[in-house]
């Protein structure tokens, strides 16, 4: 006969195993539950609330009820009407945003890549050059925006005007921040200057992972540095380039602080971008429903760009 002690010894490990599995399952569900709760509170609910607001004349005043207006907020953006004609302001901010993407993204990508290759090719001072180029990336947006605002002042003593006058490239100081296109140029220049260092670091890390034997074979075959750049380096770094360009496009669409701190949308809203225009509508004019509709339009534009980019680079396998 089997004694009670023997039965107890046989069942004890099974009970311990069951309790351990039960405890691990509870811990796993606890972590998942916390993550899911945070997702619902900070992502899902705000997203659904934004969609709801886009179809309403939304009011934060509890004494003034919000009313359903259907597609009126979208008509206001796309179809010109009324004295203020908000559609012209919307199209202007959309144009400035798309121009910022078209100007800053290629410039940051090309200059950052060239600097990464050039620094990698030198034998001394690599760390110093990388550090100096990366300083703008870690600098605060407010600090560099104020710095650019003073550099591009419209007086003779301002740095840029002083240099151009001394080189006899201009006869009178340029009013950089008082004109539509010069104001946009200053904003674009700031974005390019601040983003080059990040691209340079990304390509530097990628270049250090490249196999050296390929370049040794290319040297033996008599390939020049330019040929190696276009025929070997860029094709191998295609997946990294895809990753970098996606992040640059997302960053270009998020331009707002630069505009607010340098031109504040002036003159007469000519340098407004989508985020800046949306912010002013929400927190200056308190048109939260219209601002929510604009955010949905911006999201649709980003999705469309992503789909086009994905189609163009469908054969590129992203590895990072």
PDB file of N, CA and C in Angstrom, residues 46-56 58 73-74 277-279 281-282 287-299:
ATOM      1  N   UNK A  46      -8.198  59.293 -27.276  1.00  0.00           N
ATOM      2  CA  UNK A  46      -7.997  60.579 -27.954  1.00  0.00           C
ATOM      3  C   UNK A  46      -8.241  60.509 -29.460  1.00  0.00           C
ATOM      4  N   UNK A  47      -7.859  59.382 -30.081  1.00  0.00           N
ATOM      5  CA  UNK A  47      -8.069  59.237 -31.521  1.00  0.00           C
ATOM      6  C   UNK A  47      -9.559  59.210 -31.859  1.00  0.00           C
ATOM      7  N   UNK A  48     -10.323  58.403 -31.128  1.00  0.00           N
ATOM      8  CA  UNK A  48     -11.769  58.327 -31.366  1.00  0.00           C
ATOM      9  C   UNK A  48     -12.453  59.647 -31.020  1.00  0.00           C
ATOM     10  N   UNK A  49     -11.993  60.301 -29.967  1.00  0.00           N
ATOM     11  CA  UNK A  49     -12.564  61.601 -29.592  1.00  0.00           C
ATOM     12  C   UNK A  49     -12.286  62.640 -30.658  1.00  0.00           C
ATOM     13  N   UNK A  50     -11.098  62.597 -31.260  1.00  0.00           N
ATOM     14  CA  UNK A  50     -10.750  63.527 -32.325  1.00  0.00           C
ATOM     15  C   UNK A  50     -11.657  63.323 -33.547  1.00  0.00           C
ATOM     16  N   UNK A  51     -11.925  62.059 -33.888  1.00  0.00           N
ATOM     17  CA  UNK A  51     -12.824  61.768 -35.008  1.00  0.00           C
ATOM     18  C   UNK A  51     -14.223  62.303 -34.718  1.00  0.00           C
ATOM     19  N   UNK A  52     -14.686  62.128 -33.490  1.00  0.00           N
ATOM     20  CA  UNK A  52     -15.999  62.641 -33.109  1.00  0.00           C
ATOM     21  C   UNK A  52     -16.046  64.165 -33.201  1.00  0.00           C
ATOM     22  N   UNK A  53     -15.002  64.826 -32.702  1.00  0.00           N
ATOM     23  CA  UNK A  53     -14.957  66.296 -32.709  1.00  0.00           C
ATOM     24  C   UNK A  53     -14.939  66.860 -34.119  1.00  0.00           C
ATOM     25  N   UNK A  54     -14.340  66.109 -35.063  1.00  0.00           N
ATOM     26  CA  UNK A  54     -14.224  66.604 -36.433  1.00  0.00           C
ATOM     27  C   UNK A  54     -15.580  66.819 -37.087  1.00  0.00           C
ATOM     28  N   UNK A  55     -16.606  66.149 -36.583  1.00  0.00           N
ATOM     29  CA  UNK A  55     -17.941  66.266 -37.165  1.00  0.00           C
ATOM     30  C   UNK A  55     -18.880  67.093 -36.277  1.00  0.00           C
ATOM     31  N   UNK A  56     -18.281  67.868 -35.382  1.00  0.00           N
ATOM     32  CA  UNK A  56     -19.082  68.648 -34.448  1.00  0.00           C
ATOM     33  C   UNK A  56     -18.576  70.078 -34.353  1.00  0.00           C
ATOM     34  N   UNK A  58     -17.564  71.731 -31.710  1.00  0.00           N
ATOM     35  CA  UNK A  58     -17.240  71.282 -30.361  1.00  0.00           C
ATOM     36  C   UNK A  58     -16.943  72.463 -29.443  1.00  0.00           C
ATOM     37  N   UNK A  73     -17.087  71.133 -41.195  1.00  0.00           N
ATOM     38  CA  UNK A  73     -15.685  71.487 -40.898  1.00  0.00           C
ATOM     39  C   UNK A  73     -14.772  71.165 -42.073  1.00  0.00           C
ATOM     40  N   UNK A  74     -15.045  70.069 -42.775  1.00  0.00           N
ATOM     41  CA  UNK A  74     -14.241  69.710 -43.943  1.00  0.00           C
ATOM     42  C   UNK A  74     -14.564  70.628 -45.120  1.00  0.00           C
ATOM     43  N   UNK A 277      -1.153  76.238 -37.983  1.00  0.00           N
ATOM     44  CA  UNK A 277      -2.503  76.696 -38.314  1.00  0.00           C
ATOM     45  C   UNK A 277      -3.541  75.955 -37.472  1.00  0.00           C
ATOM     46  N   UNK A 278      -3.357  74.651 -37.328  1.00  0.00           N
ATOM     47  CA  UNK A 278      -4.270  73.833 -36.531  1.00  0.00           C
ATOM     48  C   UNK A 278      -4.245  74.268 -35.059  1.00  0.00           C
ATOM     49  N   UNK A 279      -3.057  74.511 -34.531  1.00  0.00           N
ATOM     50  CA  UNK A 279      -2.909  74.934 -33.137  1.00  0.00           C
ATOM     51  C   UNK A 279      -3.610  76.269 -32.889  1.00  0.00           C
ATOM     52  N   UNK A 281      -6.089  77.570 -34.554  1.00  0.00           N
ATOM     53  CA  UNK A 281      -7.535  77.402 -34.654  1.00  0.00           C
ATOM     54  C   UNK A 281      -8.110  76.787 -33.381  1.00  0.00           C
ATOM     55  N   UNK A 282      -7.363  75.868 -32.777  1.00  0.00           N
ATOM     56  CA  UNK A 282      -7.858  75.188 -31.587  1.00  0.00           C
ATOM     57  C   UNK A 282      -7.735  76.047 -30.332  1.00  0.00           C
ATOM     58  N   UNK A 287     -11.784  76.870 -32.127  1.00  0.00           N
ATOM     59  CA  UNK A 287     -12.536  76.088 -33.107  1.00  0.00           C
ATOM     60  C   UNK A 287     -12.001  74.657 -33.080  1.00  0.00           C
ATOM     61  N   UNK A 288     -12.344  73.948 -32.021  1.00  0.00           N
ATOM     62  CA  UNK A 288     -11.776  72.616 -31.799  1.00  0.00           C
ATOM     63  C   UNK A 288     -12.265  71.611 -32.846  1.00  0.00           C
ATOM     64  N   UNK A 289     -13.501  71.735 -33.279  1.00  0.00           N
ATOM     65  CA  UNK A 289     -14.016  70.831 -34.298  1.00  0.00           C
ATOM     66  C   UNK A 289     -13.299  71.001 -35.620  1.00  0.00           C
ATOM     67  N   UNK A 290     -13.064  72.247 -36.002  1.00  0.00           N
ATOM     68  CA  UNK A 290     -12.350  72.529 -37.254  1.00  0.00           C
ATOM     69  C   UNK A 290     -10.904  72.043 -37.167  1.00  0.00           C
ATOM     70  N   UNK A 291     -10.266  72.261 -36.003  1.00  0.00           N
ATOM     71  CA  UNK A 291      -8.890  71.801 -35.813  1.00  0.00           C
ATOM     72  C   UNK A 291      -8.818  70.274 -35.871  1.00  0.00           C
ATOM     73  N   UNK A 292      -9.813  69.584 -35.317  1.00  0.00           N
ATOM     74  CA  UNK A 292      -9.846  68.122 -35.377  1.00  0.00           C
ATOM     75  C   UNK A 292      -9.998  67.640 -36.812  1.00  0.00           C
ATOM     76  N   UNK A 293     -10.826  68.341 -37.599  1.00  0.00           N
ATOM     77  CA  UNK A 293     -10.977  67.987 -39.013  1.00  0.00           C
ATOM     78  C   UNK A 293      -9.654  68.175 -39.760  1.00  0.00           C
ATOM     79  N   UNK A 294      -8.930  69.239 -39.441  1.00  0.00           N
ATOM     80  CA  UNK A 294      -7.628  69.471 -40.075  1.00  0.00           C
ATOM     81  C   UNK A 294      -6.642  68.362 -39.722  1.00  0.00           C
ATOM     82  N   UNK A 295      -6.697  67.882 -38.479  1.00  0.00           N
ATOM     83  CA  UNK A 295      -5.786  66.802 -38.087  1.00  0.00           C
ATOM     84  C   UNK A 295      -6.092  65.522 -38.860  1.00  0.00           C
ATOM     85  N   UNK A 296      -7.374  65.274 -39.154  1.00  0.00           N
ATOM     86  CA  UNK A 296      -7.731  64.102 -39.944  1.00  0.00           C
ATOM     87  C   UNK A 296      -7.249  64.246 -41.385  1.00  0.00           C
ATOM     88  N   UNK A 297      -7.317  65.449 -41.917  1.00  0.00           N
ATOM     89  CA  UNK A 297      -6.813  65.697 -43.271  1.00  0.00           C
ATOM     90  C   UNK A 297      -5.298  65.466 -43.311  1.00  0.00           C
ATOM     91  N   UNK A 298      -4.605  65.962 -42.293  1.00  0.00           N
ATOM     92  CA  UNK A 298      -3.159  65.766 -42.234  1.00  0.00           C
ATOM     93  C   UNK A 298      -2.815  64.293 -42.112  1.00  0.00           C
ATOM     94  N   UNK A 299      -3.586  63.551 -41.314  1.00  0.00           N
ATOM     95  CA  UNK A 299      -3.368  62.117 -41.207  1.00  0.00           C
ATOM     96  C   UNK A 299      -3.572  61.407 -42.529  1.00  0.00           C
TER      97      UNK A 299
END
